[in-house]
Structure formats: C-alpha cells, structure tokens
mmCIF file of C-alpha atoms in Angstrom:
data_model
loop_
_atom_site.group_PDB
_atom_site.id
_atom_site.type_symbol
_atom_site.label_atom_id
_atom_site.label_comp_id
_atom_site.label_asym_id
_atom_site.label_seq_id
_atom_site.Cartn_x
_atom_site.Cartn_y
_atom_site.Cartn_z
ATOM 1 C CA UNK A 957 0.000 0.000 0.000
ATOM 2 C CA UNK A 958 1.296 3.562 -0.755
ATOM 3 C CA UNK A 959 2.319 4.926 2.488
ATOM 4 C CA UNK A 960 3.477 8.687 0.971
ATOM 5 C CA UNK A 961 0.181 9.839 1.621
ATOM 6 C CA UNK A 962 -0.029 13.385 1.711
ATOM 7 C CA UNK A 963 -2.201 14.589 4.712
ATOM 8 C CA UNK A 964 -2.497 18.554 5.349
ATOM 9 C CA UNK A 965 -2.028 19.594 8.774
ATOM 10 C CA UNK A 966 -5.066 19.884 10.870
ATOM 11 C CA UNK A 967 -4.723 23.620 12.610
ATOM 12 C CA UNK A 968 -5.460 24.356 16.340
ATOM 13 C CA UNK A 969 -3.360 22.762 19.760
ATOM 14 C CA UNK A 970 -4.034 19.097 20.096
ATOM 15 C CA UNK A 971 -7.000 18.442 21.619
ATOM 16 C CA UNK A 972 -7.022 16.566 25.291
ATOM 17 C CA UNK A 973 -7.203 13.302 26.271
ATOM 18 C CA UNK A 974 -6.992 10.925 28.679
ATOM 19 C CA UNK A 975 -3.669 8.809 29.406
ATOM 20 C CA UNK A 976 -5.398 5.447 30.759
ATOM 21 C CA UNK A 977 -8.130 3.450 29.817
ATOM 22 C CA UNK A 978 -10.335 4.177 28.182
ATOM 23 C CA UNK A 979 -8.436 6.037 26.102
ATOM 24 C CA UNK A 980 -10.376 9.043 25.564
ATOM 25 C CA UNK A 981 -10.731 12.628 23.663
ATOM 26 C CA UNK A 982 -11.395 15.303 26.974
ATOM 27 C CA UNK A 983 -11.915 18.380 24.632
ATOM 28 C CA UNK A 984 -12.242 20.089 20.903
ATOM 29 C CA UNK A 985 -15.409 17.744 20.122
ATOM 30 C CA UNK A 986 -17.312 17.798 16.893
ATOM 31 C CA UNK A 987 -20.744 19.281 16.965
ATOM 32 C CA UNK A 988 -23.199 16.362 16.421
ATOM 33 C CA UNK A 989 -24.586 16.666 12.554
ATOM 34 C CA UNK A 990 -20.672 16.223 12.042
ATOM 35 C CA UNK A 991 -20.485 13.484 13.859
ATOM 36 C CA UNK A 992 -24.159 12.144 12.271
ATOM 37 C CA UNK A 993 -22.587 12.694 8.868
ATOM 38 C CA UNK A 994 -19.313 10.981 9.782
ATOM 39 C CA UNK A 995 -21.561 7.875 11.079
ATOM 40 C CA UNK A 996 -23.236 7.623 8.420
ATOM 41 C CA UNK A 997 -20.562 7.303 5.767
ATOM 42 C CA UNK A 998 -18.577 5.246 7.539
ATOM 43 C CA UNK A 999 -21.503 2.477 7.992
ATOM 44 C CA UNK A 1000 -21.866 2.982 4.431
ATOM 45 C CA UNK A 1001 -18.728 1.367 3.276
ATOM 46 C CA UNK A 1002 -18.427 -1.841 1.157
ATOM 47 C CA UNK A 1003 -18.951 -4.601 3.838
ATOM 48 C CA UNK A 1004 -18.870 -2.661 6.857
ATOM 49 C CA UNK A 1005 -21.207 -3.907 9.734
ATOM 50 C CA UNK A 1006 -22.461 -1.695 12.353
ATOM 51 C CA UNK A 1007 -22.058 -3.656 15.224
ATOM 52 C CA UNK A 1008 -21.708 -3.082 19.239
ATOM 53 C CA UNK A 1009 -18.222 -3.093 19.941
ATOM 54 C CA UNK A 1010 -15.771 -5.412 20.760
ATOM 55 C CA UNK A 1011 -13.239 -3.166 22.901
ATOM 56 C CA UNK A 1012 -14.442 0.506 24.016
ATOM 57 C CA UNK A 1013 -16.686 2.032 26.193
ATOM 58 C CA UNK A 1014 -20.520 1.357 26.138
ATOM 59 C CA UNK A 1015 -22.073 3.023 23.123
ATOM 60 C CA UNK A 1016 -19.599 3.142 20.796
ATOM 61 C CA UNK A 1017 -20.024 1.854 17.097
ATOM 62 C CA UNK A 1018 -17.724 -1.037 15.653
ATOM 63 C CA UNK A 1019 -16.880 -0.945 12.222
ATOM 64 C CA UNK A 1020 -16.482 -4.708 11.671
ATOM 65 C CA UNK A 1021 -15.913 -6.207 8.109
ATOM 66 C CA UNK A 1022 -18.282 -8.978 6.908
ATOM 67 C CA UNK A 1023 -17.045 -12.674 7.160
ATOM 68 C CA UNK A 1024 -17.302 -13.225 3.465
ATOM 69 C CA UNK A 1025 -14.448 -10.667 3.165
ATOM 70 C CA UNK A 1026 -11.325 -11.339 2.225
ATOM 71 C CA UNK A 1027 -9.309 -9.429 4.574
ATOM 72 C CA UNK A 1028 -5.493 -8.692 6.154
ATOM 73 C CA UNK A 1029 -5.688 -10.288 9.827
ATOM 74 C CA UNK A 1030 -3.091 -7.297 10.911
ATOM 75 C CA UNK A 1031 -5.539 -4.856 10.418
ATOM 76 C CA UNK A 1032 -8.087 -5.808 13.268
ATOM 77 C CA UNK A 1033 -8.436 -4.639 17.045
ATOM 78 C CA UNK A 1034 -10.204 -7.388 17.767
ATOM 79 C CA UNK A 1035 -12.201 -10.132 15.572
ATOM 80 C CA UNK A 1036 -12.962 -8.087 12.165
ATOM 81 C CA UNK A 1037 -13.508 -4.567 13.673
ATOM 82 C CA UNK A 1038 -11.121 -2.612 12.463
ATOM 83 C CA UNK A 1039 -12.247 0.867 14.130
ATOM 84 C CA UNK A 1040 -15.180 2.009 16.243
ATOM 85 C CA UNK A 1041 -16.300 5.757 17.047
ATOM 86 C CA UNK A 1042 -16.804 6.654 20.391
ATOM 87 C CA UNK A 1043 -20.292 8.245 21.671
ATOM 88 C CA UNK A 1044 -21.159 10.738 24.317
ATOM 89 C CA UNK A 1045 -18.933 12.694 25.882
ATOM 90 C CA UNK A 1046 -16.008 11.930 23.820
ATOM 91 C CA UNK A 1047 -18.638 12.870 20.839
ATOM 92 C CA UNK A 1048 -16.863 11.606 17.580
ATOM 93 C CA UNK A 1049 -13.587 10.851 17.795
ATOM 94 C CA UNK A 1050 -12.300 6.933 16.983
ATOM 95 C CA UNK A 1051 -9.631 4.179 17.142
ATOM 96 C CA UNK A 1052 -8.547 3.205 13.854
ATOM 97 C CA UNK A 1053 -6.136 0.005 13.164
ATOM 98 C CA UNK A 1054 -3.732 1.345 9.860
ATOM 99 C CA UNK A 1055 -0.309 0.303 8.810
ATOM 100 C CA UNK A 1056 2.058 1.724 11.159
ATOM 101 C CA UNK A 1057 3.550 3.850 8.156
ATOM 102 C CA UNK A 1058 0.352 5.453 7.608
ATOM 103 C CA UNK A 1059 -0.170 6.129 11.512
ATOM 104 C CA UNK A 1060 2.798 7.766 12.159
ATOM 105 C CA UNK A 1061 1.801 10.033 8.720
ATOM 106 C CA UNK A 1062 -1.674 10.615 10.321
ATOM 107 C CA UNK A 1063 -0.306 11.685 13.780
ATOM 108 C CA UNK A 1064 3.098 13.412 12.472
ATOM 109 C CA UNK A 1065 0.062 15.688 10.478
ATOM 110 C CA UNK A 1066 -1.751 16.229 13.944
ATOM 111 C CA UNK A 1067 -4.978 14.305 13.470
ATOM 112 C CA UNK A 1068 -4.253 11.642 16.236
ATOM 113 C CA UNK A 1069 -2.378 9.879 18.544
ATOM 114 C CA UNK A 1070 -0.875 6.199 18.727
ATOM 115 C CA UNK A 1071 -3.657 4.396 21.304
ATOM 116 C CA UNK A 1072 -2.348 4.532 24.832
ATOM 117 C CA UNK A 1073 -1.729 0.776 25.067
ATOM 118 C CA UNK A 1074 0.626 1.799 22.361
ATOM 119 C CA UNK A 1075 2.727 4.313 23.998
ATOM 120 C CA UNK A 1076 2.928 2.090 26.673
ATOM 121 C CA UNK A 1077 4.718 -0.853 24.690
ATOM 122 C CA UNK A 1078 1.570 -3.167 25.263
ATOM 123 C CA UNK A 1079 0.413 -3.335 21.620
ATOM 124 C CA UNK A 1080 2.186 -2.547 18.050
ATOM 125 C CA UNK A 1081 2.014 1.068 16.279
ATOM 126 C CA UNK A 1082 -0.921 1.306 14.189
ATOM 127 C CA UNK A 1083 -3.537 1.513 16.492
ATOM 128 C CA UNK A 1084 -4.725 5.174 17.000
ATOM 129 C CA UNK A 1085 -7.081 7.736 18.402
ATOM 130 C CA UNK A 1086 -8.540 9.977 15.213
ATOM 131 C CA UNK A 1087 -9.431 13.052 16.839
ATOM 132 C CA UNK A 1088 -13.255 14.185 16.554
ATOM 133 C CA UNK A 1089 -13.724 16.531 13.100
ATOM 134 C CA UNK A 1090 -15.035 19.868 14.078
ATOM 135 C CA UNK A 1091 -15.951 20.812 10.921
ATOM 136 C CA UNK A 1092 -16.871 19.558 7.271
ATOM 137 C CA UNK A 1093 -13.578 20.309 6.183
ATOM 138 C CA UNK A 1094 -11.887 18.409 8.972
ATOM 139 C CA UNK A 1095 -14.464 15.629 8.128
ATOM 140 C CA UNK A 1096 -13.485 15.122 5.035
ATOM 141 C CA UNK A 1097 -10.093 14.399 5.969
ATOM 142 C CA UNK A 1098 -11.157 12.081 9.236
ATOM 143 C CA UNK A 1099 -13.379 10.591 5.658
ATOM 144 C CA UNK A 1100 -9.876 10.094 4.281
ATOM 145 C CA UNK A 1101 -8.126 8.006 7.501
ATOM 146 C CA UNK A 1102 -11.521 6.158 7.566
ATOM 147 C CA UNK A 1103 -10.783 4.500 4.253
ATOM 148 C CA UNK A 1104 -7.622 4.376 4.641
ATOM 149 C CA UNK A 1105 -8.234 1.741 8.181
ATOM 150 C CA UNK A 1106 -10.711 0.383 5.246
ATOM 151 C CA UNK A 1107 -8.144 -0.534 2.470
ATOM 152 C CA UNK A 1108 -5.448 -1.510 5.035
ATOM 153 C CA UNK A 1109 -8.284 -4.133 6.886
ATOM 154 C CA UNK A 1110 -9.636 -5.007 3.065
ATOM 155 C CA UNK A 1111 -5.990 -5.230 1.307
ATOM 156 C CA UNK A 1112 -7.604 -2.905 -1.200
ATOM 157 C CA UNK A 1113 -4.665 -0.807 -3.201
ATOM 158 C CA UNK A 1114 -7.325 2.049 -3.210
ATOM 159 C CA UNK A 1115 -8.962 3.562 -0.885
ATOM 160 C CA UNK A 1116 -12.939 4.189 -1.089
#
C-alpha cells in the first residue's frame, strides 16, 4: 500500500485526552450533525457492519468487516472490527487500526495519537485515536483516515 500519503495539517493545539483506559478525547469535540454525517458514511462502506463493539466504552459503534471478506488479519483490534467511534462525551472521535507507516503520517500531520496501550509498549504502532472533526472540512479528511483503516483491513490498493 502507498504509504506517501499526503495529509495537510489539521490547525489548532491538540485536543485533550486521557492517558489510561479508556483512552479518551477530553476536549475540541465535533458538533453532532458532524459526527451524524461521519456515522453515516462510515456504515456505508463496502462490507462494513455496524455492530456493538468489541473493545471501548458502552455506546460506541464497531466498524467490523463482513465474514465473506477477504481481509489482512493485521488490520483488526479485535475479531474483524477494524475501528469504532466513540459516543457521548467523547462525541466523535475513533480508534482506527492502519499500517504503522500510515499512523505515524496521520499523527506526524496532527490528526491523532498512537492508542495509549501503544505508547505504553503493550500493543504494536498502528492503532490510533482519530481526533473528533469539528468541521466539514476536517471531516473530510477524518473521511480520508476512515478509508484508509478500510483498504489496510480489506488489502484494497485504493482507498474508497
């Protein structure tokens, strides 16, 4: 997969978030049609399940890939779910499973961080927190690391 991806920087401080489990976004939420928008695209992506999830808090959304689907078994957090988006408070922002290439791209560009378990040696780079789009434009991008967890999880060359 093509890992010289280029992402533009998102503007503002990085947001806060907690440094346990769960690992969560404290501030900078997305207002909720954003996050309703983001939803619903991401449920609407070629064999994408929206199922309770397998790891997070209570209330957030698994993206899980269909058993039919061929897929890459590095790309999961657990089973076939290959990112989930957290609800209420921490409105919006998700855990996405990439290739560690891409992740470090993603958070060198300031739209995430590696997942906590990852900073603390407990589980490989490539799982990270996304950080909540405040705005369309910062939707589409979130839109963009979305498929690109997608592709990586599918072993597509494109993503959607």
């Amino acid at each position: 997969m093509n890992t010289e991806e280029n992402w533009p920087r998102r503007s503002g401080p990085k947001p806060e978030t907690t440094r346990q489990i769960p690992h969560s976004q404290l501030t900078q939420h997305g207002p909720d049609a954003v996050i309703e928008r983001l939803h619903d695209w991401c449920f609407a992506l070629p064999d994408v399940k929206n199922e309770h999830i397998g790891i997070s808090v209570p209330g957030a959304r698994a993206l899980v890939l269909h058993e039919e689907c061929d897929c890459n078994p590095d790309a999961f957090m657990v089973g076939r779910e290959f990112a989930h988006i957290h609800p209420h408070p921490d409105n919006g922002s998700m855990h996405v499973k990439l290739s560690a290439e891409d992740a470090r791209d993603i958070i060198a560009a300031g739209w995430g961080e590696d997942h906590f378990l990852v900073t603390l040696g407990h589980y490989p780079p490539g799982l990270i927190m996304v950080f909540s789009p405040r705005d369309d434009a910062e939707l589409k991008v979130v839109k963009r690391i979305v498929a690109r967890s997608h592709a990586f999880a599918t072993r597509s060359t494109q993503p959607r």
